[in-house]
Each structure stands twice: as structure tokens, then as C-alpha cells.
Short mmCIF file of C-alpha atoms in Angstrom, two decimals:
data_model
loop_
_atom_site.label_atom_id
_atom_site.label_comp_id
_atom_site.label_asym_id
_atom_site.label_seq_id
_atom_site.Cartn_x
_atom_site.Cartn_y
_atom_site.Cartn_z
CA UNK A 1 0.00 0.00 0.00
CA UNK A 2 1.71 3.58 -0.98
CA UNK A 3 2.62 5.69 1.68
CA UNK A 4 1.50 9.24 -0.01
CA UNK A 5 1.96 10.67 -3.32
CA UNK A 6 4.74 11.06 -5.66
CA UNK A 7 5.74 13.31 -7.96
CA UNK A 8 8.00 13.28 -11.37
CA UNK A 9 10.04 16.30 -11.86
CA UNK A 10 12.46 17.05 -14.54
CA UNK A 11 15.64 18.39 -13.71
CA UNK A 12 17.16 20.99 -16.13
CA UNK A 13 20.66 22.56 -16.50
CA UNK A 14 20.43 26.20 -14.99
CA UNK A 15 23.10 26.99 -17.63
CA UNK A 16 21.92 25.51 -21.24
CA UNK A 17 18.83 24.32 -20.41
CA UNK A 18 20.20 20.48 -21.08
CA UNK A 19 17.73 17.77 -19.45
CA UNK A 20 20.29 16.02 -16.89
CA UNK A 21 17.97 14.11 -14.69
CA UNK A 22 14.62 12.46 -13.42
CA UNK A 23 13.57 12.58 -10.32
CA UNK A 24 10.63 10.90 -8.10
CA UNK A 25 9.94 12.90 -4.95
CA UNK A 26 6.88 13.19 -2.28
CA UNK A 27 5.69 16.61 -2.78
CA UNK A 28 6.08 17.52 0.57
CA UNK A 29 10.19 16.94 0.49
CA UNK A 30 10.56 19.23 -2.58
CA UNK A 31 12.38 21.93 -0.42
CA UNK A 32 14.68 18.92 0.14
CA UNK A 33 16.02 18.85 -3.67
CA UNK A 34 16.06 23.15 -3.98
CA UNK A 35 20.32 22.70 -4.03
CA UNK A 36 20.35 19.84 -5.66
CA UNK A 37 23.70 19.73 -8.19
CA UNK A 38 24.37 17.24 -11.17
CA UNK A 39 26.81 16.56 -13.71
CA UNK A 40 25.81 18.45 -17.31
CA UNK A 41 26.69 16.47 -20.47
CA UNK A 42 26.18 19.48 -22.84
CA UNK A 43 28.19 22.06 -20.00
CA UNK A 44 30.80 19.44 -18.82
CA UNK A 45 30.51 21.01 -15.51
CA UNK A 46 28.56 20.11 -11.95
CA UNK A 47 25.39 22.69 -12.63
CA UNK A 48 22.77 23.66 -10.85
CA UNK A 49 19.12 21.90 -11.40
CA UNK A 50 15.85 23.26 -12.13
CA UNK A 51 13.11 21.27 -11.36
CA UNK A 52 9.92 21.28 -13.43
CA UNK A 53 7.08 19.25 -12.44
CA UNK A 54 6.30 16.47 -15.08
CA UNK A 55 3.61 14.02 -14.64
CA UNK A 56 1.24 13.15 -11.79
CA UNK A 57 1.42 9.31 -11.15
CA UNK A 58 -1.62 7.75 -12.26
#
């Protein structure tokens, strides 16, 4: 039995705009991921991510 909610979010290069990751989150722990840095392909440098809210889980 799920245990709340989650949420897909996209997460974006703050620099290019390159799509670097996928992440699944609870909704509620979003303020968890606001610093969250990845490795950009496109950059070839640690970046930044945006997150953008993708699909609801169905």
C-alpha cells in the first residue's frame, strides 16, 4: 500500500537548459532537492538543477 503521493520532476541545467535528470519525490520533500547539483553532459561542468514538475502518477 503507498505511503502518499509522488511526484516526477524534470531536472534541467540552470546553464543551457540540457535535461540532466529524473527525479521521483513526495511533494512535501521538494524543499529537500532546492540545491540539488548534477553533472551536465552538454556544459561538462557540476550545474545547478531546475526542477519542473512532469507528470502526476496515475
Amino acid at each position: 500500500m503507498p505511503r502518499g503521493k509522488r511526484t516526477v520532476y524534470a531536472g534541467f541545467c540552470s546553464e543551457c537548459g540540457a535535461r540532466t535528470c529524473t527525479i521521483r519525490i513526495m511533494k512535501a520533500k521538494k524543499a529537500d532537492f532546492r540545491e540539488l547539483m548534477k553533472y551536465c553532459d552538454v556544459c561538462g561542468k557540476k550545474t545547478k538543477v531546475k526542477l519542473k514538475e512532469e507528470k502526476h502518477s496515475s
